[in-house]
GROMACS .gro file of C-alpha atoms in nm:
model
  239
    1SER     CA    1   2.251   2.622  -0.296
    2THR     CA    2   2.127   2.303  -0.136
    3GLN     CA    3   1.984   2.495   0.160
    4THR     CA    4   1.787   2.723  -0.070
    5LYS     CA    5   1.650   2.421  -0.253
    6ILE     CA    6   1.551   2.256   0.075
    7GLU     CA    7   1.368   2.571   0.185
    8ALA     CA    8   1.181   2.591  -0.146
    9LEU     CA    9   1.084   2.224  -0.131
   10SER     CA   10   0.978   2.257   0.233
   11THR     CA   11   0.755   2.550   0.145
   12MET     CA   12   0.589   2.353  -0.133
   13LYS     CA   13   0.551   2.055   0.100
   14ASN     CA   14   0.356   2.275   0.342
   15ILE     CA   15   0.145   2.417   0.061
   16THR     CA   16   0.049   2.070  -0.067
   17PHE     CA   17  -0.037   1.966   0.287
   18TYR     CA   18  -0.254   2.262   0.387
   19ALA     CA   19  -0.400   2.377   0.052
   20GLU     CA   20  -0.613   2.067   0.010
   21GLU     CA   21  -0.845   2.211  -0.254
   22TYR     CA   22  -0.553   2.295  -0.485
   23ARG     CA   23  -0.366   1.964  -0.483
   24SER     CA   24  -0.494   1.841  -0.818
   25MET     CA   25  -0.431   2.183  -0.974
   26ILE     CA   26  -0.074   2.182  -0.841
   27LEU     CA   27  -0.018   1.838  -0.990
   28ASP     CA   28  -0.131   1.968  -1.331
   29HIS     CA   29   0.104   2.268  -1.323
   30SER     CA   30   0.343   2.251  -1.618
   31GLY     CA   31   0.670   2.083  -1.528
   32PHE     CA   32   0.586   2.042  -1.160
   33LEU     CA   33   0.554   1.663  -1.154
   34ASP     CA   34   0.863   1.607  -1.369
   35CYS     CA   35   1.060   1.829  -1.132
   36LEU     CA   36   0.946   1.631  -0.827
   37LEU     CA   37   1.024   1.298  -0.990
   38HIS     CA   38   1.370   1.421  -1.088
   39VAL     CA   39   1.445   1.526  -0.730
   40CYS     CA   40   1.322   1.191  -0.596
   41LEU     CA   41   1.540   0.998  -0.835
   42TYR     CA   42   1.858   1.199  -0.872
   43ASP     CA   43   1.906   1.452  -0.592
   44SER     CA   44   2.202   1.361  -0.374
   45ASP     CA   45   2.057   1.530  -0.066
   46GLY     CA   46   1.836   1.303   0.143
   47GLU     CA   47   1.629   1.591   0.283
   48CYS     CA   48   1.546   1.710  -0.069
   49ARG     CA   49   1.429   1.361  -0.168
   50GLU     CA   50   1.222   1.337   0.150
   51CYS     CA   51   1.051   1.673   0.081
   52ALA     CA   52   0.976   1.582  -0.281
   53SER     CA   53   0.833   1.243  -0.184
   54ALA     CA   54   0.626   1.409   0.090
   55MET     CA   55   0.472   1.641  -0.171
   56LEU     CA   56   0.371   1.340  -0.380
   57ARG     CA   57   0.225   1.181  -0.066
   58ASN     CA   58   0.024   1.495   0.013
   59ILE     CA   59  -0.108   1.530  -0.341
   60ALA     CA   60  -0.209   1.162  -0.342
   61PHE     CA   61  -0.466   1.239  -0.071
   62ASP     CA   62  -0.677   1.419  -0.334
   63ASN     CA   63  -0.931   1.195  -0.509
   64ASP     CA   64  -0.894   1.362  -0.849
   65ALA     CA   65  -0.516   1.341  -0.824
   66LYS     CA   66  -0.533   0.974  -0.728
   67ILE     CA   67  -0.664   0.877  -1.070
   68LYS     CA   68  -0.408   1.088  -1.258
   69MET     CA   69  -0.118   0.956  -1.050
   70ALA     CA   70  -0.223   0.592  -1.078
   71GLN     CA   71  -0.228   0.622  -1.457
   72ASN     CA   72   0.123   0.767  -1.471
   73GLY     CA   73   0.365   0.478  -1.522
   74LYS     CA   74   0.670   0.700  -1.480
   75LEU     CA   75   0.549   0.816  -1.140
   76LEU     CA   76   0.480   0.459  -1.028
   77ASN     CA   77   0.831   0.357  -1.132
   78VAL     CA   78   0.978   0.642  -0.929
   79VAL     CA   79   0.773   0.538  -0.625
   80LEU     CA   80   0.907   0.185  -0.667
   81LYS     CA   81   1.260   0.326  -0.675
   82ILE     CA   82   1.229   0.544  -0.364
   83SER     CA   83   1.077   0.255  -0.168
   84SER     CA   84   1.440   0.145  -0.120
   85ASP     CA   85   1.574   0.492  -0.038
   86PRO     CA   86   1.827   0.507   0.249
   87SER     CA   87   1.596   0.750   0.430
   88SER     CA   88   1.324   0.585   0.636
   89LYS     CA   89   1.106   0.896   0.594
   90THR     CA   90   1.126   0.875   0.216
   91LYS     CA   91   1.042   0.505   0.223
   92ARG     CA   92   0.744   0.579   0.445
   93ASN     CA   93   0.627   0.838   0.195
   94ALA     CA   94   0.663   0.591  -0.092
   95VAL     CA   95   0.445   0.332   0.082
   96SER     CA   96   0.196   0.599   0.186
   97ILE     CA   97   0.163   0.712  -0.178
   98ILE     CA   98   0.077   0.360  -0.287
   99ALA     CA   99  -0.159   0.308   0.007
  100SER     CA  100  -0.338   0.634  -0.068
  101LEU     CA  101  -0.377   0.559  -0.438
  102THR     CA  102  -0.524   0.216  -0.361
  103MET     CA  103  -0.812   0.384  -0.175
  104LEU     CA  104  -0.981   0.410  -0.515
  105ASN     CA  105  -1.068   0.056  -0.627
  106GLU     CA  106  -1.054   0.152  -0.993
  107ASN     CA  107  -0.677   0.185  -0.957
  108ASN     CA  108  -0.624  -0.166  -0.824
  109PHE     CA  109  -0.618  -0.365  -1.147
  110SER     CA  110  -0.360  -0.141  -1.309
  111PHE     CA  111  -0.155  -0.142  -0.989
  112VAL     CA  112  -0.123  -0.516  -0.951
  113ASN     CA  113  -0.035  -0.551  -1.319
  114HIS     CA  114   0.215  -0.263  -1.331
  115SER     CA  115   0.556  -0.394  -1.441
  116GLU     CA  116   0.430  -0.751  -1.403
  117GLY     CA  117   0.341  -0.718  -1.036
  118ALA     CA  118   0.637  -0.504  -0.925
  119ILE     CA  119   0.427  -0.298  -0.681
  120VAL     CA  120   0.293  -0.608  -0.508
  121ASP     CA  121   0.645  -0.752  -0.488
  122MET     CA  122   0.780  -0.426  -0.346
  123LEU     CA  123   0.519  -0.417  -0.070
  124SER     CA  124   0.575  -0.783   0.009
  125GLY     CA  125   0.951  -0.727   0.028
  126LEU     CA  126   0.913  -0.437   0.270
  127ILE     CA  127   0.702  -0.653   0.503
  128ARG     CA  128   0.974  -0.919   0.499
  129ILE     CA  129   1.289  -0.715   0.544
  130ASP     CA  130   1.229  -0.355   0.651
  131ASP     CA  131   1.331  -0.261   1.005
  132ASP     CA  132   1.068   0.012   1.036
  133SER     CA  133   0.743  -0.129   1.176
  134ALA     CA  134   0.548   0.171   1.041
  135ILE     CA  135   0.661   0.083   0.688
  136ARG     CA  136   0.574  -0.285   0.735
  137LYS     CA  137   0.230  -0.191   0.866
  138ARG     CA  138   0.159   0.050   0.579
  139ALA     CA  139   0.275  -0.210   0.326
  140ALA     CA  140   0.039  -0.472   0.469
  141ARG     CA  141  -0.246  -0.220   0.464
  142ALA     CA  142  -0.174  -0.130   0.101
  143LEU     CA  143  -0.182  -0.499   0.007
  144ARG     CA  144  -0.525  -0.522   0.171
  145CYS     CA  145  -0.655  -0.217  -0.013
  146LEU     CA  146  -0.532  -0.363  -0.343
  147CYS     CA  147  -0.771  -0.656  -0.304
  148ASP     CA  148  -1.104  -0.654  -0.487
  149ASP     CA  149  -1.304  -0.897  -0.698
  150GLU     CA  150  -1.073  -0.846  -0.998
  151THR     CA  151  -0.739  -0.869  -0.818
  152VAL     CA  152  -0.789  -1.125  -0.542
  153GLU     CA  153  -0.675  -1.426  -0.745
  154PHE     CA  154  -0.364  -1.245  -0.866
  155LEU     CA  155  -0.272  -1.155  -0.509
  156ILE     CA  156  -0.338  -1.498  -0.363
  157ASN     CA  157  -0.136  -1.667  -0.636
  158ARG     CA  158   0.154  -1.418  -0.632
  159ILE     CA  159   0.469  -1.613  -0.552
  160GLY     CA  160   0.572  -1.566  -0.190
  161LEU     CA  161   0.300  -1.318  -0.093
  162MET     CA  162   0.084  -1.550   0.115
  163ILE     CA  163   0.390  -1.686   0.294
  164THR     CA  164   0.505  -1.331   0.370
  165LEU     CA  165   0.166  -1.228   0.508
  166THR     CA  166   0.132  -1.547   0.712
  167ASN     CA  167   0.478  -1.501   0.863
  168ALA     CA  168   0.398  -1.138   0.943
  169ALA     CA  169   0.067  -1.236   1.101
  170THR     CA  170   0.233  -1.487   1.331
  171ASN     CA  171   0.593  -1.376   1.381
  172ASP     CA  172   0.630  -1.001   1.333
  173SER     CA  173   0.774  -0.828   1.640
  174CYS     CA  174   0.514  -0.549   1.616
  175GLN     CA  175   0.156  -0.623   1.723
  176ASP     CA  176   0.017  -0.359   1.484
  177VAL     CA  177   0.192  -0.526   1.189
  178ARG     CA  178   0.059  -0.866   1.293
  179ALA     CA  179  -0.293  -0.726   1.313
  180GLU     CA  180  -0.262  -0.556   0.974
  181ALA     CA  181  -0.138  -0.879   0.813
  182VAL     CA  182  -0.429  -1.071   0.965
  183LYS     CA  183  -0.674  -0.810   0.829
  184THR     CA  184  -0.519  -0.847   0.484
  185LEU     CA  185  -0.545  -1.226   0.488
  186ALA     CA  186  -0.903  -1.198   0.615
  187THR     CA  187  -0.992  -0.965   0.327
  188TYR     CA  188  -0.839  -1.207   0.075
  189SER     CA  189  -1.042  -1.490   0.227
  190ILE     CA  190  -1.367  -1.294   0.208
  191LYS     CA  191  -1.307  -1.178  -0.149
  192GLN     CA  192  -1.205  -1.518  -0.287
  193PRO     CA  193  -1.506  -1.692  -0.446
  194ALA     CA  194  -1.580  -2.043  -0.317
  195CYS     CA  195  -1.598  -2.175  -0.673
  196LEU     CA  196  -1.232  -2.103  -0.737
  197GLY     CA  197  -0.959  -2.353  -0.654
  198GLY     CA  198  -0.777  -2.319  -0.325
  199SER     CA  199  -1.056  -2.132  -0.147
  200MET     CA  200  -1.064  -2.373   0.145
  201LYS     CA  201  -0.686  -2.357   0.185
  202LEU     CA  202  -0.721  -1.992   0.279
  203VAL     CA  203  -1.004  -2.072   0.519
  204ASP     CA  204  -0.788  -2.341   0.680
  205LEU     CA  205  -0.506  -2.088   0.710
  206MET     CA  206  -0.737  -1.844   0.888
  207VAL     CA  207  -0.846  -2.114   1.131
  208ASP     CA  208  -0.483  -2.205   1.203
  209LEU     CA  209  -0.395  -1.839   1.261
  210SER     CA  210  -0.679  -1.802   1.509
  211LYS     CA  211  -0.513  -2.061   1.734
  212ASN     CA  212  -0.189  -1.867   1.762
  213THR     CA  213  -0.281  -1.502   1.778
  214ASN     CA  214  -0.399  -1.237   2.024
  215PRO     CA  215  -0.771  -1.183   2.099
  216SER     CA  216  -0.807  -0.878   1.875
  217CYS     CA  217  -0.665  -1.064   1.574
  218ALA     CA  218  -0.876  -1.369   1.656
  219GLN     CA  219  -1.182  -1.143   1.648
  220ILE     CA  220  -1.085  -1.018   1.301
  221ILE     CA  221  -1.053  -1.378   1.180
  222ALA     CA  222  -1.387  -1.478   1.335
  223GLU     CA  223  -1.563  -1.187   1.163
  224ALA     CA  224  -1.403  -1.280   0.830
  225LEU     CA  225  -1.515  -1.642   0.859
  226MET     CA  226  -1.867  -1.530   0.947
  227LYS     CA  227  -1.882  -1.308   0.640
  228LYS     CA  228  -1.755  -1.591   0.422
  229ALA     CA  229  -2.007  -1.831   0.571
  230ALA     CA  230  -2.290  -1.591   0.484
  231PHE     CA  231  -2.286  -1.728   0.129
  232PRO     CA  232  -2.448  -2.071   0.082
  233ALA     CA  233  -2.180  -2.190  -0.159
  234ASN     CA  234  -1.917  -2.118   0.102
  235ARG     CA  235  -2.108  -2.284   0.387
  236THR     CA  236  -2.123  -2.611   0.198
  237LEU     CA  237  -1.746  -2.623   0.172
  238MET     CA  238  -1.679  -2.493   0.524
  239ILE     CA  239  -1.889  -2.750   0.710
   0.00000   0.00000   0.00000
């Protein structure tokens, strides 16, 4: 019955949360991942989908599991799918999975290129339209974690992303989301080399944001500009 299935999934959710040292081993158990993905995609019961997505979220906390999960295209496609689930809890889990996997920089390049940027577009879309401020905040944080020397140009040039982050930094109803968006833009600014086109446009954007934001966000921007100015090539352009 559905209730029995919910109880079984809930038990496994607790196990994957508390048995930290066994998360990677659980992921490797024959048929386990396929079962979870099937529930996430096809189960008609929202609580079952929430439990299955929560298990994936818990397992994604494990560093060894992070690498395995990030290399699994089927899993990433399922996470993309459940990011639009009717359940807010399941959507939160989907974003948390991505955010957790991006904590390892070696996953970033494959993430931004997965399905021609679908993960980046999903996160950007959640910031624009989701009603849940926790989801918007987690999406902005994941977009920050995705940024490194290899991915910064892809992110900055992704259609609509900079507009989305700028709007969130200035207009989002939640102060935490605004702060997270500012942090993400600041990270992009720091990571973008001065020798690449458009570098000063991002600096100008940061300066403009500092004029219309709260003190804590202004401090984040000031620290970012100081870090960028630490490099002689950047100082020449910033003066």
